[in-house]
Amino acid sequence: MKYFFMTLFLGFSAMLYAQNNINGTVTDNYGKSLQGVSIHIREINRGTSTNDQGSFEFANLPKGTLEISFIKNEFYPIIRKITIGESPIALSIVLEPTLHQIDEVIVSTAFNRLQSQNVMKVEQIGIDALQKKGAFSAVDGLTTIAGVSQLSTGVSIGKPVIRGLSGNRVLVYANRIRMENQQFGDEHGLGLNSQGFESVEIIKGPASLLYGSDALGGVIYFNPEKYADNNEFDGDFSQRLFSNTNGTESSIGLKTSSDKIRFLVRGTTAAHSDYQVPSGDRVVNTRFRESDLKGGISFSDRNFSTDLRYNYNTLAIGIPEGDYGGSTQKSILYPNQSVRSHMISSKNTFFLTNSKLDATFGFTSNRRKEFEEAGEAELDMKLNTLSYDVRYSFPQFGKAELLGGIQGMYQTNENFGHHALIPDANTVDLGAYATAMIDFNAKNALQIGVRLDNRGIDTKAFEDVEALSKSYTSFNASLGYKASIAPSLVIRINVASGFRAPNLAELTSHGTHEGSNRYELGNPDLNSEQNIQADLNFEYEMTHVDFFVNGFYNHVNNFIYTSPQDYQLDDHDVFAYTQADVKLYGGEIGLHFHPHPLDWLHIESSFETVTGKKQNGDYLPLMPANTWTNALRTEFNHKNWLSKGFARIEVAHTFEQNNTSINETASEEYTSVNVGMGGTISVGGTRFDLHISANNLFDQEYIPHLSRLKADDIPNIGRNIILGINFEF
């Protein structure tokens, strides 16, 4: 099968003519050839690696300016801008060694710089690293990043929280398009499997300049899995086992590439039973099952590049009702949710003489059903979203890079169940933006941008709610500055505004919200939320010590929240949607120490805090508790049978949360200990990655402040041992 795929794709490529070549060598600063350097051209989804002589080559490249990244562990990565013409280009690349530096290209920002060159501080972590920490899901893994937490319902449903903001205030991108999955509901999980993604980036703060409405609190951007290197066929199989839930996750992927065509496919299945708390009881109906299919095909020639991605995900999720007495069975009980999603994206790049045009189109179909018992669904919502983002950029305009574009979506919501939470509706977005990056010199850079948006919402009448037609317009801007004020000290200052139009639930709710056991009343007169946030970032980096401080102040006008009323409807307390100006402030601080000559030893510590208040001084609900995390990590190799070995121990202390809103209870402090180890093992001619981790090692009983099972006094998951293995072929 391997040779069939390679013959098919290489044969097709041979029919196409070759020109516009780049070749070269990569060495260290002593002139020694470097093997295994990863070389990638993001615009055309092509990659290769240096051979044992440190050489590489690309053929059939488009004319124009391309960004080529050179990355290898233990060396500082670099990006070179190369202008391609008819004549071959020869490069001599020199990489400088480092003991710890991990610096990747940031895709979620406008100009795709290395993080060390970026004006905005963006967190990035590889999906592989999250899985080695024993993460249950994509969102669960993100909570290891300072400033990110989750609003959870057991282990099956998790919603990302960035510096206290969640739901429709945090925008999620996957395969280069926005995810739309009825995210207004607290019990609506992300519905995204992490297998098939390369890494994830987190923008902590308003990012409406590039993303429009709903990026008021931040953006979580999942980068798709890369294609195989040129003229290669790759395959892998991974298996993860979870002790607490008797859970399994299996994934298999295949991919191959020629000079012009690339292809990949990946399938994943997962199943978990009810999770066990430290007392030994299991929480009824916290089980879930998931199937996921991802595929991609890419083509490029001298003038054009396209990348088509598809993702199908189906979830069956039990809805817990706060009871003990669960089991290790995996068949889903009632009540439950059935969620099916299709995501199709197409990113197209047209290479012009001194500029380029990027056009990304997407379609998402999300079908969410909720069953109280066997038979027809009580709730059945279908959300279809067409999106587009067209950008025109000048890679070099004097000392500046310029980018401008239009972006928008057309969305329809339909109901088919016995009841409806939100009405049938159409939503239309249209936005235009422009931004510039100015490099004054190698140490100083300025980024500025402006954007104008309009969102129109039209609904049909349903139950006791009249039809409405609303339009929301917003102007936003951002300004950022990065300066190297000393050889080891970098400062970043960013000020940006963002906005969020009211969602359908906030505008039209009129009934009992089963997830919170209260009667909610929408408000058709709500205005858009509009915020402005200031961020200050200091980074101090020396050979054996890294230190950072992030501080922010976020002021939000017309913040939408539910306010308790003094009467009941249908035997439930009434909560009405209203608005007020609020402020959120806090930050993160961290230290990474790797002493010489113990370069294999890493000591890491971080602290995060956020406070949210209304204009009357009352605290906002669901603010994450302060957390202090300390970790000890080692890296090692052993002769010829173990490489990339690691071991870690992490102690996370979460402080009590007494800054609570009306009708919100406080939370006690707790400490959890997580450990793990693993590496790449070679036995004979077989190589595989093996890792094992134990989360909540001492079976500590605790209830996170953002757990939706907190009202039922249900603790979080107890000790969980995760075994993972991955074979490449």
Short mmCIF file of C-alpha atoms in Angstrom, two decimals, residues 214-690:
data_model
loop_
_atom_site.label_atom_id
_atom_site.label_comp_id
_atom_site.label_asym_id
_atom_site.label_seq_id
_atom_site.Cartn_x
_atom_site.Cartn_y
_atom_site.Cartn_z
CA ASP A 214 -17.10 37.32 19.39
CA ALA A 215 -13.30 37.74 19.64
CA LEU A 216 -13.80 40.23 22.45
CA GLY A 217 -12.17 37.99 25.06
CA GLY A 218 -9.63 36.21 22.90
CA VAL A 219 -9.05 33.58 20.23
CA ILE A 220 -8.08 29.91 20.38
CA TYR A 221 -6.58 28.90 17.05
CA PHE A 222 -6.00 25.22 16.20
CA ASN A 223 -3.36 24.75 13.49
CA PRO A 224 -4.08 21.83 11.16
CA GLU A 225 -1.72 18.89 10.88
CA LYS A 226 1.06 19.42 8.35
CA TYR A 227 1.37 17.34 5.22
CA ALA A 228 4.23 14.89 4.71
CA ASP A 229 7.56 16.20 3.48
CA ASN A 230 8.15 16.28 -0.28
CA ASN A 231 8.16 12.85 -1.92
CA GLU A 232 7.45 11.07 1.37
CA PHE A 233 4.75 8.69 2.61
CA ASP A 234 4.06 8.75 6.37
CA GLY A 235 1.69 6.86 8.60
CA ASP A 236 1.09 6.60 12.33
CA PHE A 237 -1.11 4.81 14.84
CA SER A 238 -1.67 5.98 18.40
CA GLN A 239 -3.52 4.54 21.36
CA ARG A 240 -4.33 6.15 24.70
CA LEU A 241 -5.83 4.36 27.74
CA PHE A 242 -7.43 6.15 30.74
CA SER A 243 -7.69 4.27 34.03
CA ASN A 244 -10.34 6.37 35.79
CA THR A 245 -12.99 6.17 33.06
CA ASN A 246 -11.86 2.86 31.55
CA GLY A 247 -11.48 5.07 28.50
CA THR A 248 -9.79 4.52 25.16
CA GLU A 249 -8.77 6.74 22.26
CA SER A 250 -7.42 5.31 19.00
CA SER A 251 -6.18 7.26 16.00
CA ILE A 252 -4.63 6.33 12.67
CA GLY A 253 -3.30 8.71 10.01
CA LEU A 254 -1.85 8.46 6.51
CA LYS A 255 -0.27 11.20 4.41
CA THR A 256 1.87 11.56 1.30
CA SER A 257 3.26 14.40 -0.81
CA SER A 258 4.82 15.15 -4.16
CA ASP A 259 6.19 18.49 -5.37
CA LYS A 260 2.73 19.73 -6.28
CA ILE A 261 0.10 17.55 -4.60
CA ARG A 262 -0.28 16.61 -0.95
CA PHE A 263 -2.84 14.37 0.76
CA LEU A 264 -3.70 13.26 4.30
CA VAL A 265 -6.47 11.44 6.17
CA ARG A 266 -6.97 10.64 9.86
CA GLY A 267 -9.63 8.73 11.80
CA THR A 268 -10.12 8.77 15.58
CA THR A 269 -12.51 7.03 17.99
CA ALA A 270 -12.88 7.51 21.75
CA ALA A 271 -15.14 6.07 24.46
CA HIS A 272 -15.30 6.75 28.21
CA SER A 273 -17.47 5.45 31.04
CA ASP A 274 -18.66 7.41 34.10
CA TYR A 275 -15.80 9.07 35.93
CA GLN A 276 -14.82 8.05 39.45
CA VAL A 277 -14.42 10.48 42.34
CA PRO A 278 -11.88 9.92 45.17
CA SER A 279 -14.51 8.25 47.41
CA GLY A 280 -14.80 5.44 44.84
CA ASP A 281 -18.27 6.44 43.59
CA ARG A 282 -18.92 7.09 39.92
CA VAL A 283 -20.95 10.06 38.69
CA VAL A 284 -23.96 8.85 36.71
CA ASN A 285 -24.02 9.60 32.99
CA THR A 286 -20.70 11.42 32.69
CA ARG A 287 -19.82 8.94 29.93
CA PHE A 288 -19.31 9.92 26.29
CA ARG A 289 -18.36 8.51 22.89
CA GLU A 290 -16.71 10.31 19.97
CA SER A 291 -15.78 9.61 16.35
CA ASP A 292 -13.72 12.00 14.26
CA LEU A 293 -12.57 12.03 10.63
CA LYS A 294 -10.18 14.57 9.14
CA GLY A 295 -8.87 14.83 5.58
CA GLY A 296 -6.96 17.24 3.42
CA ILE A 297 -5.66 17.71 -0.10
CA SER A 298 -3.38 20.49 -1.28
CA PHE A 299 -2.09 21.61 -4.66
CA SER A 300 0.40 24.31 -5.65
CA ASP A 301 2.11 25.54 -8.80
CA ARG A 302 4.03 28.68 -9.78
CA ASN A 303 1.03 31.05 -9.46
CA PHE A 304 -1.46 29.40 -7.12
CA SER A 305 -1.78 27.29 -3.97
CA THR A 306 -4.88 25.72 -2.45
CA ASP A 307 -5.53 23.63 0.66
CA LEU A 308 -8.88 21.88 1.18
CA ARG A 309 -9.66 20.47 4.64
CA TYR A 310 -12.63 18.46 5.91
CA ASN A 311 -13.57 17.45 9.47
CA TYR A 312 -16.52 15.30 10.54
CA ASN A 313 -17.14 14.88 14.26
CA THR A 314 -19.91 13.03 16.08
CA LEU A 315 -20.42 13.08 19.84
CA ALA A 316 -22.80 11.21 22.13
CA ILE A 317 -22.65 12.85 25.56
CA GLY A 318 -24.44 11.88 28.74
CA ILE A 319 -25.91 14.79 30.71
CA PRO A 320 -25.21 14.25 34.43
CA GLU A 321 -27.86 15.23 36.94
CA GLY A 322 -25.73 15.15 40.08
CA ASP A 323 -26.19 11.51 41.09
CA TYR A 324 -23.77 8.82 42.24
CA GLY A 325 -24.06 5.16 41.30
CA GLY A 326 -22.55 5.21 37.81
CA SER A 327 -20.79 2.27 36.19
CA THR A 328 -18.03 1.31 33.78
CA GLN A 329 -20.56 0.81 30.98
CA LYS A 330 -20.10 3.02 27.92
CA SER A 331 -23.62 2.97 26.46
CA ILE A 332 -25.06 6.47 26.82
CA LEU A 333 -27.98 6.92 29.26
CA TYR A 334 -30.77 9.52 29.19
CA PRO A 335 -30.77 12.48 29.18
CA ASN A 336 -28.08 12.92 26.56
CA GLN A 337 -26.86 15.04 23.68
CA SER A 338 -26.10 13.96 20.15
CA VAL A 339 -23.90 16.42 18.26
CA ARG A 340 -22.75 16.07 14.65
CA SER A 341 -20.56 18.59 12.88
CA HIS A 342 -19.19 18.98 9.36
CA MET A 343 -16.43 21.53 8.70
CA ILE A 344 -15.09 22.26 5.22
CA SER A 345 -12.46 24.92 4.59
CA SER A 346 -10.57 26.04 1.51
CA LYS A 347 -7.55 28.33 1.75
CA ASN A 348 -6.36 29.70 -1.60
CA THR A 349 -3.31 31.86 -2.28
CA PHE A 350 -2.70 33.72 -5.52
CA PHE A 351 0.92 34.82 -5.99
CA LEU A 352 1.23 38.16 -7.75
CA THR A 353 4.39 40.02 -8.79
CA ASN A 354 5.05 41.91 -5.56
CA SER A 355 2.08 40.88 -3.44
CA LYS A 356 -0.36 38.06 -2.80
CA LEU A 357 -4.08 37.45 -2.36
CA ASP A 358 -5.38 34.97 0.23
CA ALA A 359 -8.99 33.80 0.05
CA THR A 360 -10.33 31.43 2.70
CA PHE A 361 -13.85 30.02 2.49
CA GLY A 362 -15.59 27.79 5.01
CA PHE A 363 -18.80 25.89 5.62
CA THR A 364 -19.85 24.49 9.00
CA SER A 365 -22.96 22.44 9.71
CA ASN A 366 -23.72 21.71 13.36
CA ARG A 367 -26.69 19.53 14.37
CA ARG A 368 -27.33 19.37 18.12
CA LYS A 369 -30.04 17.14 19.61
CA GLU A 370 -31.03 16.62 23.23
CA PHE A 371 -33.03 13.58 24.35
CA GLU A 372 -34.86 13.27 27.66
CA GLU A 373 -35.88 9.69 26.78
CA ALA A 374 -35.95 7.35 23.81
CA GLY A 375 -37.83 8.74 20.83
CA GLU A 376 -37.98 12.18 19.27
CA ALA A 377 -35.56 14.84 20.45
CA GLU A 378 -36.77 17.49 22.88
CA LEU A 379 -34.28 19.94 21.39
CA ASP A 380 -33.04 19.73 17.81
CA MET A 381 -31.07 22.67 16.46
CA LYS A 382 -29.32 22.89 13.10
CA LEU A 383 -26.81 25.68 12.55
CA ASN A 384 -25.30 26.23 9.09
CA THR A 385 -22.55 28.82 8.60
CA LEU A 386 -20.88 30.05 5.41
CA SER A 387 -17.79 32.17 6.06
CA TYR A 388 -15.19 34.00 4.00
CA ASP A 389 -11.98 35.95 4.57
CA VAL A 390 -10.22 37.63 1.63
CA ARG A 391 -6.87 39.34 2.32
CA TYR A 392 -4.51 41.29 0.09
CA SER A 393 -0.98 41.82 1.36
CA PHE A 394 2.28 43.52 0.38
CA PRO A 395 5.12 41.46 1.90
CA GLN A 396 7.41 44.49 1.76
CA PHE A 397 6.45 48.15 1.42
CA GLY A 398 9.49 50.13 2.50
CA LYS A 399 9.92 49.29 6.18
CA ALA A 400 6.30 48.19 6.47
CA GLU A 401 4.18 45.18 5.65
CA LEU A 402 0.60 46.01 4.70
CA LEU A 403 -2.50 43.83 4.84
CA GLY A 404 -6.16 44.56 4.20
CA GLY A 405 -9.26 42.54 3.58
CA ILE A 406 -12.94 41.79 3.95
CA GLN A 407 -14.48 39.12 6.13
CA GLY A 408 -17.94 37.87 6.93
CA MET A 409 -20.43 35.06 7.28
CA TYR A 410 -24.00 34.03 6.55
CA GLN A 411 -25.63 31.84 9.20
CA THR A 412 -28.99 30.11 9.56
CA ASN A 413 -30.47 28.48 12.66
CA GLU A 414 -33.42 26.06 12.44
CA ASN A 415 -35.35 24.14 15.10
CA PHE A 416 -36.87 20.67 14.62
CA GLY A 417 -37.49 19.43 18.20
CA HIS A 418 -40.47 19.59 20.58
CA HIS A 419 -39.09 22.72 22.19
CA ALA A 420 -36.81 25.58 21.19
CA LEU A 421 -34.22 27.48 23.20
CA ILE A 422 -33.65 30.06 20.48
CA PRO A 423 -35.72 30.99 17.40
CA ASP A 424 -35.16 30.23 13.75
CA ALA A 425 -32.92 33.04 12.62
CA ASN A 426 -30.52 34.41 10.00
CA THR A 427 -27.29 36.20 10.89
CA VAL A 428 -25.18 38.18 8.40
CA ASP A 429 -21.71 39.58 9.17
CA LEU A 430 -19.65 41.93 7.02
CA GLY A 431 -16.37 43.52 8.04
CA ALA A 432 -13.46 45.35 6.43
CA TYR A 433 -10.03 45.79 8.01
CA ALA A 434 -6.51 47.08 7.37
CA THR A 435 -3.32 46.66 9.38
CA ALA A 436 0.36 47.49 9.04
CA MET A 437 3.56 46.24 10.65
CA ILE A 438 6.49 48.65 10.69
CA ASP A 439 9.98 47.36 11.53
CA PHE A 440 12.10 50.34 12.53
CA ASN A 441 15.13 48.08 13.07
CA ALA A 442 15.87 44.59 14.35
CA LYS A 443 14.82 45.60 17.87
CA ASN A 444 11.72 47.77 17.45
CA ALA A 445 8.42 47.15 15.67
CA LEU A 446 5.02 48.84 15.58
CA GLN A 447 1.68 47.35 14.49
CA ILE A 448 -1.48 49.37 13.90
CA GLY A 449 -4.87 48.44 12.50
CA VAL A 450 -8.51 49.50 12.10
CA ARG A 451 -11.74 47.63 11.33
CA LEU A 452 -15.44 48.36 10.64
CA ASP A 453 -18.13 45.70 11.16
CA ASN A 454 -21.86 45.21 10.81
CA ARG A 455 -23.93 42.27 12.06
CA GLY A 456 -27.57 41.85 11.10
CA ILE A 457 -29.90 39.43 12.96
CA ASP A 458 -33.40 38.49 11.78
CA THR A 459 -35.52 36.03 13.77
CA LYS A 460 -38.91 34.39 13.42
CA ALA A 461 -41.53 34.53 16.16
CA PHE A 462 -41.51 31.53 18.50
CA GLU A 463 -43.46 30.64 21.63
CA ASP A 464 -44.12 33.98 23.44
CA VAL A 465 -41.39 35.93 21.64
CA GLU A 466 -42.06 38.25 18.73
CA ALA A 467 -39.92 38.31 15.58
CA LEU A 468 -37.15 40.86 15.61
CA SER A 469 -34.73 42.47 13.17
CA LYS A 470 -31.59 44.03 14.61
CA SER A 471 -28.42 45.59 13.23
CA TYR A 472 -25.17 46.19 15.13
CA THR A 473 -22.26 48.30 13.87
CA SER A 474 -18.86 48.61 15.49
CA PHE A 475 -15.54 50.33 14.81
CA ASN A 476 -12.39 48.86 16.35
CA ALA A 477 -8.68 49.60 16.37
CA SER A 478 -5.46 48.17 17.75
CA LEU A 479 -1.98 49.49 18.44
CA GLY A 480 1.01 47.45 19.52
CA TYR A 481 4.69 48.13 20.10
CA LYS A 482 7.60 45.76 20.73
CA ALA A 483 11.04 46.91 21.84
CA SER A 484 14.24 45.18 22.88
CA ILE A 485 15.31 47.66 25.53
CA ALA A 486 18.32 45.54 26.58
CA PRO A 487 20.06 42.49 25.12
CA SER A 488 17.99 40.17 27.33
CA LEU A 489 14.83 42.24 27.92
CA VAL A 490 11.82 42.64 25.62
CA ILE A 491 8.78 44.78 26.32
CA ARG A 492 5.44 44.59 24.49
CA ILE A 493 2.65 47.14 24.87
CA ASN A 494 -0.72 46.54 23.21
CA VAL A 495 -3.99 48.46 23.31
CA ALA A 496 -6.94 46.99 21.39
CA SER A 497 -10.71 47.21 21.27
CA GLY A 498 -13.20 44.46 20.52
CA PHE A 499 -16.92 43.89 20.31
CA ARG A 500 -19.61 41.24 20.57
CA ALA A 501 -23.16 41.48 19.31
CA PRO A 502 -25.83 39.92 21.59
CA ASN A 503 -26.52 36.26 20.82
CA LEU A 504 -29.94 34.78 20.14
CA ALA A 505 -30.37 33.41 23.68
CA GLU A 506 -29.69 36.82 25.23
CA LEU A 507 -32.13 38.55 22.87
CA THR A 508 -35.01 36.08 22.83
CA SER A 509 -34.97 33.65 25.81
CA HIS A 510 -38.39 33.08 27.36
CA GLY A 511 -38.53 29.86 29.32
CA THR A 512 -36.91 27.43 31.72
CA HIS A 513 -33.21 26.80 31.17
CA GLU A 514 -32.90 23.15 32.20
CA GLY A 515 -29.13 23.34 32.60
CA SER A 516 -29.41 25.96 35.37
CA ASN A 517 -32.97 25.27 36.67
CA ARG A 518 -34.10 28.84 36.25
CA TYR A 519 -36.52 30.80 34.08
CA GLU A 520 -34.62 33.14 31.75
CA LEU A 521 -35.99 36.24 30.02
CA GLY A 522 -34.19 37.70 27.04
CA ASN A 523 -33.97 41.38 26.21
CA PRO A 524 -34.41 42.50 22.58
CA ASP A 525 -33.07 45.97 23.43
CA LEU A 526 -29.56 44.82 24.33
CA ASN A 527 -26.65 46.73 22.80
CA SER A 528 -23.36 45.29 21.59
CA GLU A 529 -20.64 44.71 24.14
CA GLN A 530 -17.66 46.95 23.41
CA ASN A 531 -14.35 46.70 25.22
CA ILE A 532 -10.87 48.14 25.28
CA GLN A 533 -7.96 46.27 26.81
CA ALA A 534 -4.42 47.30 27.61
CA ASP A 535 -1.70 44.63 27.86
CA LEU A 536 1.85 44.97 29.12
CA ASN A 537 4.36 42.12 28.68
CA PHE A 538 7.94 41.93 29.96
CA GLU A 539 10.20 39.03 28.95
CA TYR A 540 13.68 38.59 30.38
CA GLU A 541 15.74 35.85 28.77
CA MET A 542 19.27 34.72 29.50
CA THR A 543 21.09 31.49 28.78
CA HIS A 544 19.78 29.72 31.87
CA VAL A 545 16.88 31.87 33.11
CA ASP A 546 13.62 33.03 31.52
CA PHE A 547 11.19 35.35 33.30
CA PHE A 548 7.94 36.94 32.14
CA VAL A 549 5.25 39.24 33.51
CA ASN A 550 1.90 39.81 31.76
CA GLY A 551 -0.53 42.42 33.05
CA PHE A 552 -3.88 43.50 31.62
CA TYR A 553 -6.81 45.83 32.24
CA ASN A 554 -10.03 45.16 30.34
CA HIS A 555 -12.97 47.60 30.42
CA VAL A 556 -16.22 46.32 28.87
CA ASN A 557 -19.18 48.58 28.13
CA ASN A 558 -22.65 47.01 28.02
CA PHE A 559 -21.50 43.67 29.47
CA ILE A 560 -24.43 41.24 29.21
CA TYR A 561 -25.36 39.07 32.20
CA THR A 562 -28.39 37.58 33.94
CA SER A 563 -29.85 39.40 36.93
CA PRO A 564 -32.15 37.66 39.49
CA GLN A 565 -35.70 39.01 39.73
CA ASP A 566 -38.00 38.97 42.76
CA TYR A 567 -40.65 36.60 41.36
CA GLN A 568 -41.06 33.11 39.88
CA LEU A 569 -42.50 31.61 36.69
CA ASP A 570 -43.32 27.91 36.29
CA ASP A 571 -42.02 27.36 39.83
CA HIS A 572 -38.55 28.63 38.90
CA ASP A 573 -36.72 31.79 39.93
CA VAL A 574 -36.68 34.34 37.12
CA PHE A 575 -33.42 35.71 35.74
CA ALA A 576 -33.48 38.51 33.16
CA TYR A 577 -30.70 39.54 30.79
CA THR A 578 -29.41 43.03 31.45
CA GLN A 579 -26.26 45.11 30.90
CA ALA A 580 -23.68 47.06 32.87
CA ASP A 581 -20.17 48.38 32.45
CA VAL A 582 -17.57 46.06 33.98
CA LYS A 583 -13.83 45.79 34.42
CA LEU A 584 -11.49 42.82 34.53
CA TYR A 585 -7.85 43.00 35.53
CA GLY A 586 -5.01 40.69 36.48
CA GLY A 587 -2.23 38.85 34.74
CA GLU A 588 0.33 36.08 34.79
CA ILE A 589 3.89 35.81 36.01
CA GLY A 590 6.32 32.99 35.31
CA LEU A 591 9.88 31.72 35.75
CA HIS A 592 11.86 29.05 33.87
CA PHE A 593 15.23 28.07 35.37
CA HIS A 594 17.58 25.57 33.70
CA PRO A 595 20.89 25.72 35.58
CA HIS A 596 24.29 25.08 34.06
CA PRO A 597 25.84 22.50 33.94
CA LEU A 598 22.57 20.64 34.67
CA ASP A 599 21.13 21.59 31.28
CA TRP A 600 18.79 18.59 31.42
CA LEU A 601 16.98 20.06 34.43
CA HIS A 602 14.09 22.53 34.11
CA ILE A 603 12.36 24.27 37.02
CA GLU A 604 9.19 26.17 36.10
CA SER A 605 6.79 28.27 38.12
CA SER A 606 3.79 30.42 37.17
CA PHE A 607 1.04 32.37 38.92
CA GLU A 608 -2.21 33.63 37.39
CA THR A 609 -4.94 35.90 38.71
CA VAL A 610 -8.05 37.66 37.38
CA THR A 611 -10.68 39.86 39.06
CA GLY A 612 -13.96 40.93 37.49
CA LYS A 613 -16.27 43.61 38.86
CA LYS A 614 -19.45 45.40 37.81
CA GLN A 615 -19.70 49.19 37.93
CA ASN A 616 -21.53 49.00 41.31
CA GLY A 617 -18.62 47.09 42.86
CA ASP A 618 -20.25 43.63 42.80
CA TYR A 619 -18.07 40.79 41.58
CA LEU A 620 -18.75 39.10 38.25
CA PRO A 621 -19.76 35.43 38.40
CA LEU A 622 -17.60 32.51 37.30
CA MET A 623 -14.22 34.16 37.73
CA PRO A 624 -11.38 31.60 37.90
CA ALA A 625 -9.60 31.24 41.23
CA ASN A 626 -5.95 32.28 41.54
CA THR A 627 -3.57 29.44 40.70
CA TRP A 628 0.12 28.83 41.44
CA THR A 629 1.78 26.04 39.47
CA ASN A 630 5.28 24.63 39.97
CA ALA A 631 6.92 21.96 37.84
CA LEU A 632 10.19 20.04 37.80
CA ARG A 633 11.09 18.53 34.41
CA THR A 634 14.08 16.54 33.20
CA GLU A 635 15.23 15.57 29.70
CA PHE A 636 17.51 12.62 28.98
CA ASN A 637 18.70 10.02 26.46
CA HIS A 638 20.01 6.51 27.16
CA LYS A 639 22.48 4.91 24.77
CA ASN A 640 20.80 3.75 21.55
CA TRP A 641 17.38 2.62 22.80
CA LEU A 642 15.89 5.80 24.33
CA SER A 643 15.79 9.31 22.90
CA LYS A 644 13.82 12.46 23.74
CA GLY A 645 13.24 11.05 27.24
CA PHE A 646 11.47 13.19 29.82
CA ALA A 647 10.10 13.04 33.34
CA ARG A 648 8.05 15.69 35.13
CA ILE A 649 6.29 16.41 38.38
CA GLU A 650 3.79 19.26 38.66
CA VAL A 651 2.20 20.71 41.78
CA ALA A 652 -0.73 23.06 41.16
CA HIS A 653 -2.26 24.98 44.06
CA THR A 654 -5.63 26.63 43.45
CA PHE A 655 -6.56 29.24 46.04
CA GLU A 656 -9.99 29.70 47.56
CA GLN A 657 -12.39 31.86 45.59
CA ASN A 658 -14.39 34.19 47.82
CA ASN A 659 -14.92 36.98 45.28
CA THR A 660 -18.34 35.72 44.27
CA SER A 661 -21.41 37.19 42.63
CA ILE A 662 -24.98 37.17 43.93
CA ASN A 663 -26.32 33.58 44.22
CA GLU A 664 -22.81 32.19 43.69
CA THR A 665 -21.10 30.11 46.37
CA ALA A 666 -17.44 30.35 47.33
CA SER A 667 -14.91 27.58 46.62
CA GLU A 668 -12.24 26.05 48.84
CA GLU A 669 -8.55 25.87 48.00
CA TYR A 670 -6.94 22.61 46.90
CA THR A 671 -3.66 21.20 45.60
CA SER A 672 -3.24 18.59 42.87
CA VAL A 673 -0.09 16.70 41.91
CA ASN A 674 0.54 15.40 38.38
CA VAL A 675 3.48 13.29 37.19
CA GLY A 676 4.57 11.82 33.88
CA MET A 677 7.44 10.30 31.94
CA GLY A 678 8.15 8.93 28.46
CA GLY A 679 10.31 9.06 25.37
CA THR A 680 11.07 7.49 21.99
CA ILE A 681 12.07 3.84 22.29
CA SER A 682 14.05 1.85 19.69
CA VAL A 683 13.87 -1.94 19.79
CA GLY A 684 15.53 -3.68 16.86
CA GLY A 685 14.23 -1.87 13.80
CA THR A 686 11.07 -0.60 15.56
CA ARG A 687 10.68 2.90 16.97
CA PHE A 688 7.70 4.14 18.97
CA ASP A 689 6.79 6.91 21.42
CA LEU A 690 5.63 5.81 24.87
#
